[in-house]
Short mmCIF file of C-alpha atoms in Angstrom, two decimals:
data_model
loop_
_atom_site.label_atom_id
_atom_site.label_comp_id
_atom_site.label_asym_id
_atom_site.label_seq_id
_atom_site.Cartn_x
_atom_site.Cartn_y
_atom_site.Cartn_z
CA MET A 7 0.06 0.02 0.03
CA GLY A 8 1.68 3.35 -1.04
CA SER A 9 1.66 6.23 1.04
CA PRO A 10 -0.74 8.54 -0.55
CA HIS A 11 -3.49 5.69 0.08
CA TRP A 12 -2.44 5.14 3.60
CA LYS A 13 -2.65 8.86 4.27
CA ARG A 14 -6.39 8.85 2.72
CA LEU A 15 -7.26 5.67 4.72
CA CYS A 16 -6.16 7.52 7.87
CA LEU A 17 -8.11 10.77 7.12
CA LEU A 18 -11.30 8.88 6.44
CA LEU A 19 -11.03 6.84 9.77
CA LEU A 20 -10.43 10.09 11.51
CA ALA A 21 -13.48 11.72 9.63
CA GLY A 22 -15.63 8.77 10.73
CA LEU A 23 -14.69 8.78 14.34
CA THR A 24 -15.52 12.65 14.45
CA SER A 25 -18.77 12.00 12.89
CA SER A 26 -19.81 9.31 15.40
CA LEU A 27 -18.65 11.53 18.25
CA LEU A 28 -20.81 14.33 16.85
CA LEU A 29 -23.79 12.21 16.46
CA TYR A 30 -23.45 10.93 20.05
CA SER A 31 -23.26 14.21 21.43
CA HIS A 32 -26.48 15.10 19.58
CA TYR A 33 -28.11 12.03 20.89
CA HIS A 34 -27.05 12.63 24.40
CA ALA A 35 -28.32 16.32 24.33
CA THR A 36 -31.63 15.53 22.64
CA VAL A 37 -32.80 12.06 23.48
CA GLU A 38 -31.42 11.82 26.84
CA ALA A 39 -32.83 15.42 27.71
CA PRO A 40 -35.97 15.71 30.01
CA THR A 41 -38.84 15.24 27.68
CA SER A 42 -40.43 18.77 28.47
CA GLN A 43 -37.29 20.54 27.75
CA ARG A 44 -37.22 18.87 24.37
CA ILE A 45 -40.76 19.56 23.43
CA ILE A 46 -40.27 23.44 24.42
CA ALA A 47 -37.23 23.23 22.37
CA SER A 48 -38.82 21.94 19.37
CA LEU A 49 -41.89 24.30 19.66
CA LEU A 50 -39.76 27.34 20.05
CA GLN A 51 -37.14 26.64 17.32
CA PRO A 52 -36.75 29.10 14.35
CA GLY A 53 -39.35 28.93 11.75
CA PRO A 54 -42.94 29.95 10.97
CA LEU A 55 -44.34 30.18 14.33
CA VAL A 56 -47.68 32.02 13.98
CA LEU A 57 -50.14 29.53 12.78
CA ALA A 58 -53.24 31.79 12.14
CA PRO A 59 -55.98 31.06 9.59
CA SER A 60 -55.37 32.66 6.21
CA GLY A 61 -56.10 36.31 6.37
CA THR A 62 -56.08 36.35 10.03
CA PRO A 63 -53.66 39.06 11.48
CA GLN A 64 -51.12 37.92 13.96
CA GLY A 65 -52.54 38.71 17.45
CA ALA A 66 -55.94 39.56 16.22
CA SER A 67 -58.24 40.63 18.91
CA SER A 68 -61.07 38.30 19.98
CA ARG A 69 -63.33 41.04 19.70
CA SER A 70 -62.89 41.37 15.86
CA TRP A 71 -64.09 37.83 15.08
CA ALA A 72 -66.47 37.93 12.15
CA LEU A 73 -70.16 37.80 13.11
CA GLY A 74 -71.73 34.60 12.28
CA GLY A 75 -68.82 32.37 12.91
CA SER A 76 -69.69 29.56 15.45
CA LEU A 77 -67.74 28.03 18.36
CA GLU A 78 -69.43 24.53 17.24
CA SER A 79 -67.53 24.54 13.86
CA GLY A 80 -65.03 21.88 13.78
CA ASN A 81 -63.28 20.73 16.78
CA SER A 82 -63.39 24.39 18.23
CA PHE A 83 -66.18 24.01 20.95
CA LYS A 84 -66.90 20.51 22.25
CA PRO A 85 -69.13 19.56 25.15
CA SER A 86 -66.88 19.15 28.14
CA ALA A 87 -67.24 15.25 27.95
CA GLU A 88 -64.92 15.61 25.02
CA LEU A 89 -62.19 17.55 26.74
CA GLU A 90 -58.71 16.03 27.05
CA GLU A 91 -56.71 17.11 30.34
CA PRO A 92 -53.14 18.35 29.74
CA GLU A 93 -52.48 16.37 32.80
CA PRO A 94 -54.45 14.91 35.90
CA SER A 95 -55.53 17.89 38.15
CA ARG A 96 -53.70 17.65 41.44
CA LYS A 97 -56.27 19.04 43.92
CA GLN A 98 -55.19 19.64 47.43
CA PRO A 99 -57.31 17.35 49.76
CA SER A 100 -59.60 19.44 51.95
CA PRO A 101 -60.80 18.19 55.50
CA CYS A 102 -64.12 20.32 54.67
CA LEU A 103 -67.26 18.10 55.32
CA HIS A 104 -69.72 20.65 53.78
CA SER A 105 -67.67 21.67 50.91
CA VAL A 106 -68.75 22.94 47.44
CA MET A 107 -67.70 19.67 45.97
CA ALA A 108 -69.84 17.63 48.69
CA ARG A 109 -72.90 19.42 48.13
CA ALA A 110 -72.65 19.29 44.30
CA LYS A 111 -72.08 15.52 44.36
CA ALA A 112 -75.12 15.28 46.60
CA ASP A 113 -77.28 17.50 44.15
CA PRO A 114 -78.97 15.09 41.49
CA LYS A 115 -78.71 18.17 38.91
CA PHE A 116 -75.14 19.56 39.51
CA ARG A 117 -73.36 16.28 40.06
CA GLU A 118 -73.68 15.40 36.41
CA ILE A 119 -72.50 19.17 35.71
CA PHE A 120 -69.48 19.74 37.94
CA ARG A 121 -66.12 17.96 37.06
CA PHE A 122 -63.72 18.78 39.60
CA ASN A 123 -60.74 17.12 37.98
CA THR A 124 -60.73 19.78 35.16
CA PRO A 125 -57.46 21.78 35.59
CA VAL A 126 -58.29 25.20 36.58
CA LEU A 127 -55.05 26.83 35.88
CA MET A 128 -52.29 26.47 33.31
CA TRP A 129 -48.42 26.58 34.03
CA ASP A 130 -45.23 25.77 32.27
CA GLN A 131 -45.48 21.98 32.42
CA HIS A 132 -49.01 22.11 30.16
CA PHE A 133 -47.04 23.48 27.38
CA THR A 134 -46.13 20.51 25.33
CA LEU A 135 -46.46 19.53 21.78
CA GLU A 136 -49.71 17.54 22.33
CA THR A 137 -51.35 20.59 24.00
CA TRP A 138 -50.38 23.09 21.32
CA ASN A 139 -51.71 21.07 18.68
CA ARG A 140 -54.90 20.37 20.44
CA LEU A 141 -55.58 23.99 21.65
CA LYS A 142 -54.45 25.78 18.34
CA THR A 143 -57.76 24.42 16.65
CA ARG A 144 -59.82 26.63 19.29
CA HIS A 145 -60.73 30.08 19.19
CA VAL A 146 -59.59 32.16 22.33
CA PRO A 147 -60.46 32.06 25.15
CA TYR A 148 -60.98 28.62 24.50
CA GLY A 149 -57.69 27.69 22.85
CA TRP A 150 -54.81 29.36 20.92
CA GLN A 151 -56.12 29.82 17.47
CA GLY A 152 -54.30 32.38 15.52
CA LEU A 153 -52.16 33.33 18.46
CA SER A 154 -48.10 33.25 18.23
CA LEU A 155 -46.60 30.06 19.47
CA THR A 156 -43.53 31.91 20.66
CA VAL A 157 -45.73 34.46 22.82
CA VAL A 158 -47.83 31.70 24.28
CA GLY A 159 -44.82 29.49 25.04
CA SER A 160 -42.45 31.90 26.30
CA THR A 161 -45.18 33.17 28.70
CA LEU A 162 -46.10 29.53 30.00
CA GLN A 163 -42.57 29.11 30.81
CA LEU A 164 -42.25 31.56 33.14
CA LEU A 165 -45.06 30.07 35.08
CA ASN A 166 -42.81 27.54 36.57
CA ALA A 167 -43.44 28.23 40.52
CA SER A 168 -45.35 25.88 42.57
CA ALA A 169 -47.49 28.78 43.38
CA ASN A 170 -48.56 28.83 39.83
CA ARG A 171 -50.09 25.38 40.12
CA HIS A 172 -52.98 26.25 42.38
CA LEU A 173 -55.02 29.25 43.48
CA PHE A 174 -53.88 29.17 47.23
CA ASP A 175 -51.97 27.03 49.38
CA ARG A 176 -54.24 24.82 51.48
CA ALA A 177 -51.66 24.38 54.19
CA ALA A 178 -52.13 28.26 55.10
CA PHE A 179 -55.19 27.71 56.45
CA SER A 180 -55.48 25.83 59.82
CA GLY A 181 -57.94 22.90 59.00
CA GLY A 182 -61.75 23.40 58.46
CA CYS A 183 -63.14 24.97 55.30
CA VAL A 184 -61.57 27.61 53.34
CA ARG A 185 -64.41 30.24 52.88
CA CYS A 186 -64.29 32.41 49.74
CA ALA A 187 -66.43 35.62 48.96
CA VAL A 188 -66.59 36.55 45.35
CA VAL A 189 -67.51 40.41 45.02
CA GLY A 190 -68.91 41.70 41.64
CA ASN A 191 -69.92 45.11 41.41
CA GLY A 192 -73.54 45.19 40.98
CA GLY A 193 -75.79 48.24 42.61
CA ILE A 194 -77.26 45.67 44.87
CA LEU A 195 -74.38 46.24 47.37
CA ASN A 196 -75.00 50.03 47.75
CA GLY A 197 -76.04 50.51 51.21
CA SER A 198 -76.01 46.57 51.91
CA ARG A 199 -73.62 46.79 54.81
CA GLN A 200 -72.21 43.66 53.91
CA GLY A 201 -68.28 45.08 54.41
CA LYS A 202 -67.62 43.06 57.67
CA ALA A 203 -69.29 39.76 56.30
CA ILE A 204 -67.08 40.14 53.26
CA ASP A 205 -63.94 40.57 55.01
CA SER A 206 -64.83 37.75 57.37
CA HIS A 207 -64.09 35.35 54.58
CA HIS A 208 -60.58 33.53 54.40
CA LEU A 209 -60.24 34.67 50.60
CA VAL A 210 -61.96 37.74 48.79
CA PHE A 211 -61.95 37.65 45.12
CA ARG A 212 -62.45 41.02 43.09
CA LEU A 213 -62.92 42.27 39.52
CA ASN A 214 -62.71 44.76 37.05
CA GLY A 215 -63.81 48.18 38.46
CA ALA A 216 -63.55 47.06 41.94
CA VAL A 217 -64.03 50.46 43.83
CA ILE A 218 -63.34 50.27 47.43
CA LYS A 219 -62.58 53.62 49.01
CA GLY A 220 -65.75 55.38 50.27
CA PHE A 221 -67.75 51.92 50.11
CA GLU A 222 -65.82 50.24 52.87
CA GLU A 223 -69.24 49.53 54.86
CA ASP A 224 -70.73 47.93 51.80
CA VAL A 225 -68.20 45.89 49.99
CA GLY A 226 -65.23 45.62 52.55
CA THR A 227 -61.50 46.14 52.11
CA LYS A 228 -59.71 42.72 51.66
CA VAL A 229 -58.43 41.73 48.29
CA SER A 230 -56.88 38.32 47.82
CA PHE A 231 -57.17 37.91 44.03
CA TYR A 232 -58.17 40.36 41.43
CA GLY A 233 -59.58 38.67 38.32
CA PHE A 234 -59.55 40.56 34.69
CA THR A 235 -58.41 40.35 31.14
CA VAL A 236 -56.34 43.18 29.73
CA ASN A 237 -59.23 44.47 27.80
CA THR A 238 -61.42 44.58 31.02
CA MET A 239 -58.97 45.94 33.37
CA LYS A 240 -58.02 48.78 30.83
CA ASN A 241 -61.64 49.60 29.91
CA SER A 242 -62.51 49.96 33.74
CA LEU A 243 -59.83 52.29 34.37
CA ILE A 244 -61.13 54.53 31.81
CA SER A 245 -64.86 53.96 32.63
CA TYR A 246 -64.82 54.13 36.27
CA GLU A 247 -62.15 56.80 36.79
CA GLU A 248 -64.81 59.23 37.65
CA TYR A 249 -65.98 56.84 40.55
CA GLY A 250 -62.72 56.52 41.95
CA PHE A 251 -61.24 53.63 40.42
CA THR A 252 -57.90 55.06 39.26
CA GLN A 253 -55.57 51.92 40.38
CA VAL A 254 -55.53 48.30 39.95
CA PRO A 255 -55.60 46.60 43.84
CA GLN A 256 -51.97 46.05 44.67
CA GLY A 257 -50.59 44.35 47.78
CA LYS A 258 -47.98 42.18 48.93
CA ASP A 259 -50.32 39.00 49.46
CA LEU A 260 -52.78 39.93 46.69
CA ARG A 261 -52.60 37.44 43.48
CA TYR A 262 -53.87 38.24 39.89
CA ILE A 263 -55.84 35.94 37.83
CA PHE A 264 -55.61 36.42 34.31
CA ILE A 265 -58.37 35.33 31.92
CA PRO A 266 -56.65 34.48 28.61
CA SER A 267 -59.06 36.23 26.25
CA ASP A 268 -56.54 37.50 23.65
CA ILE A 269 -52.74 37.77 22.78
CA ARG A 270 -52.75 40.93 25.19
CA ASP A 271 -53.15 38.80 28.17
CA TYR A 272 -50.00 36.69 27.36
CA LEU A 273 -48.00 39.54 26.31
CA MET A 274 -48.95 41.59 29.42
CA LEU A 275 -48.60 38.46 31.78
CA LYS A 276 -45.23 38.01 30.42
CA SER A 277 -43.92 41.55 30.89
CA ALA A 278 -45.47 41.48 34.15
CA ILE A 279 -43.19 38.81 35.37
CA GLN A 280 -40.25 40.02 33.58
CA GLY A 281 -40.57 43.45 35.02
CA SER A 282 -40.36 45.16 31.34
CA PRO A 283 -42.72 47.08 28.83
CA VAL A 284 -44.82 45.21 26.50
CA PRO A 285 -42.72 44.53 23.45
CA GLU A 286 -45.57 44.29 20.83
CA GLY A 287 -49.16 44.52 20.12
CA SER A 288 -51.85 46.94 21.01
CA ASP A 289 -50.21 47.58 24.43
CA LYS A 290 -46.73 47.94 23.08
CA GLY A 291 -44.67 50.03 25.29
CA ASP A 292 -46.99 49.84 28.51
CA ASN A 293 -45.23 49.31 31.81
CA PRO A 294 -47.13 46.50 33.79
CA GLN A 295 -45.66 47.40 37.09
CA LYS A 296 -48.08 50.61 37.00
CA TYR A 297 -50.88 47.91 37.42
CA PHE A 298 -49.40 44.96 39.54
CA GLY A 299 -46.48 47.00 41.50
CA LEU A 300 -42.83 47.03 41.41
CA GLU A 301 -42.08 43.59 42.86
CA ALA A 302 -44.40 41.43 40.69
CA SER A 303 -42.64 37.88 40.58
CA ALA A 304 -44.18 34.71 38.85
CA GLU A 305 -45.79 33.93 42.10
CA LYS A 306 -48.19 36.52 42.12
CA PHE A 307 -49.82 35.47 38.83
CA LYS A 308 -52.62 32.98 38.10
CA LEU A 309 -53.57 31.90 34.56
CA LEU A 310 -56.89 30.22 33.98
CA HIS A 311 -56.77 27.13 31.63
CA PRO A 312 -58.33 27.39 28.18
CA ASP A 313 -59.81 24.01 29.00
CA PHE A 314 -61.49 25.19 32.23
CA LEU A 315 -62.90 27.95 30.26
CA GLN A 316 -64.41 25.82 27.61
CA TYR A 317 -65.81 23.58 30.33
CA LEU A 318 -67.41 26.33 32.28
CA THR A 319 -69.06 27.78 28.86
CA ALA A 320 -70.21 24.24 27.60
CA ARG A 321 -71.39 22.85 30.92
CA PHE A 322 -72.81 25.76 33.09
CA LEU A 323 -73.31 28.75 30.62
CA ARG A 324 -74.03 27.13 27.32
CA SER A 325 -75.95 30.36 26.08
CA GLU A 326 -78.45 30.54 23.23
CA LEU A 327 -76.42 33.22 21.88
CA LEU A 328 -74.11 30.57 20.68
CA ASN A 329 -76.87 29.88 18.07
CA THR A 330 -77.00 33.53 16.93
CA GLN A 331 -74.82 35.71 14.58
CA PHE A 332 -72.91 36.98 17.89
CA SER A 333 -71.98 33.22 18.68
CA SER A 334 -68.05 34.02 18.02
CA LEU A 335 -68.21 37.10 20.52
CA TYR A 336 -69.91 35.05 23.52
CA MET A 337 -68.20 34.37 26.68
CA PRO A 338 -68.94 34.37 30.27
CA SER A 339 -68.67 37.55 32.06
CA THR A 340 -65.54 38.08 34.14
CA GLY A 341 -67.68 37.99 37.42
CA ALA A 342 -68.94 34.46 36.28
CA LEU A 343 -65.60 33.15 35.68
CA MET A 344 -64.13 34.36 38.93
CA LEU A 345 -67.33 32.94 40.87
CA LEU A 346 -66.97 29.63 38.99
CA THR A 347 -63.24 29.80 39.52
CA ALA A 348 -63.98 30.02 43.22
CA LEU A 349 -66.56 27.21 43.15
CA HIS A 350 -63.78 24.87 41.85
CA THR A 351 -60.94 25.67 44.28
CA CYS A 352 -62.61 26.88 47.64
CA ASP A 353 -64.61 24.96 50.02
CA GLN A 354 -67.27 27.52 50.45
CA VAL A 355 -68.42 30.24 48.62
CA SER A 356 -70.50 33.62 48.97
CA ALA A 357 -71.34 35.70 46.06
CA TYR A 358 -71.95 39.51 46.55
CA GLY A 359 -72.79 42.08 44.09
CA PHE A 360 -74.22 39.55 41.34
CA ILE A 361 -77.21 39.96 39.34
CA THR A 362 -80.73 38.77 40.99
CA ALA A 363 -84.11 38.27 40.06
CA ASN A 364 -84.88 41.79 41.11
CA TYR A 365 -81.94 43.47 39.44
CA GLU A 366 -84.08 46.41 38.11
CA GLN A 367 -84.48 47.79 41.58
CA PHE A 368 -80.71 48.53 41.75
CA SER A 369 -78.28 50.59 39.70
CA ASP A 370 -75.68 48.84 37.27
CA HIS A 371 -72.83 49.52 39.94
CA TYR A 372 -72.83 50.02 43.34
CA TYR A 373 -70.63 53.34 43.29
CA GLU A 374 -72.92 55.23 40.74
CA VAL A 375 -74.31 58.11 42.48
CA GLU A 376 -77.19 58.13 39.91
CA LYS A 377 -79.25 55.12 39.24
CA LYS A 378 -78.16 53.75 35.96
CA PRO A 379 -80.07 50.30 34.29
CA LEU A 380 -78.04 47.40 34.01
CA VAL A 381 -76.72 47.15 30.26
CA PHE A 382 -76.71 43.92 28.48
CA TYR A 383 -74.16 43.45 25.96
CA ALA A 384 -74.07 40.48 22.97
CA ASN A 385 -70.83 39.18 24.28
CA HIS A 386 -72.65 37.83 27.54
CA ASP A 387 -75.68 36.39 28.73
CA MET A 388 -76.49 37.90 32.00
CA MET A 389 -79.86 36.39 32.40
CA LEU A 390 -78.33 32.84 31.94
CA GLU A 391 -75.88 33.79 34.67
CA ALA A 392 -78.61 34.92 37.02
CA ALA A 393 -80.42 31.69 36.55
CA LEU A 394 -77.45 29.76 37.38
CA TRP A 395 -76.83 31.71 40.51
CA ARG A 396 -80.09 31.11 41.59
CA SER A 397 -80.22 27.52 40.98
CA LEU A 398 -76.62 27.16 42.68
CA HIS A 399 -78.00 28.96 45.60
CA ARG A 400 -81.02 26.74 45.95
CA ALA A 401 -78.89 23.85 45.93
CA GLY A 402 -76.98 25.07 48.88
CA ILE A 403 -73.73 25.28 46.74
CA ILE A 404 -73.45 28.94 46.90
CA THR A 405 -74.57 31.55 49.39
CA LEU A 406 -76.09 34.34 47.08
CA TYR A 407 -76.62 37.84 48.65
CA GLN A 408 -79.89 39.06 47.65
CA ARG A 409 -82.26 41.94 49.09
#
C-alpha cells in the first residue's frame, strides 16, 4: 500500500470517528434530555411560528372575530365530556365536610355538571406539543387559534413556580373549610352594609372596576385575588375613573388572575413577570408595574386554563347566543368566571354584587351616584348567569347575597 493511499485511509477513519462523536453528542443532548425541555425546544425553534388562519392578522383581537362564526364549527367547541386534560389535576385534599364538592355531588342536577378534575390553572408543564396541537384549533379564550406560538410558549415557561399550580396553598389555613367571597360590582351592594361579612371570609375575589374607597361599609376592604382580562382591566380604569377606580388593587399578598381572552393577556403577563414594557401588540410600550406593583414575581400570577374556560361555558353557561350571529363574540362575564373559579377551588363560596331576580331595583354598579339600568351586551348572557346563581343558591352550593 503506497503512502498516499495510507494517508487517505487515515483521514477517512478520523472523519468517521469525528462524525460518530458528533452524532453521540447530539443524541445525548436531545434524546437523553428531559422530555419537557425537548418539547419546548422543538416548539420554539426558528421557523414559521404563527399558525393563524389565512387572512387572520397576528394577535388579532377576539373582539374582531367575524360575526356569524360559530364555536361549534369543527373541533373548536365541544361539550366538556370530550375535553382532554393536559395532565391529571392535582387537587389539594380538603378536610371540609360541607364543601362545594360535597354539596354538588349530593345534588342530582349538579353532580352531572361539575367535573372537579378539570384543571383550573395553566402553567409551564402544560405547554407540550400535544397541548399546542390540540388548543391551536380552538378560538380564544378556549384555545390558541391564531396566537403566536412563541408568545404563548415563552409566557407559560415563566409560570414555573409551585404557586402557579394552585390558586392558594391550603396548608396556610389551619383545618376546617376555606371560605371565599366573590364580590361583583352590582348596584345591589350600595347600602348593603356587607363589608364586615365580606372581609370575614378567608379569601376575597374582586374584579374589573372594584372601587373600595368610600364604600368600605358595603363592600369591605380585603382583596386576595383580582380577576380580569387586559381588555376589561383597561376599560375599567377608563370607564370608572370618575367613581374612584384609578388603580388596580395592589398588595404583598394579593394575587392576579389572568383570563386569557386574547394575545394581549399573554403579552402583558409575560412582561409583568419579567418587569419590562410590553414589546408588541396594542399595548406596546405599556409598563405592567403600574398595574401590578414593582415587585411582581411569577408567584403573584395565575392563568386560567383554556380547557377550564371551555368546560365552564359548555357545562354551566352554554348560552343560546351561541346559535346567533353573535356566537363568536360570546363568553361568560368576568364575574361569572371568577365565581366559577372560586367554586372549583374553595370549600365554601359566597357571592356578593351579582345579578339577582330583582336587579331592576338597583343601579348597574354600587358606586354610581345616579341610578343607571343594567346594560346587556351581546358578548354575555347575564340572564343565563342570573338563573345559574339562583339554582346554585337553592342547591346550597353557593350563598347568593339578595335583598
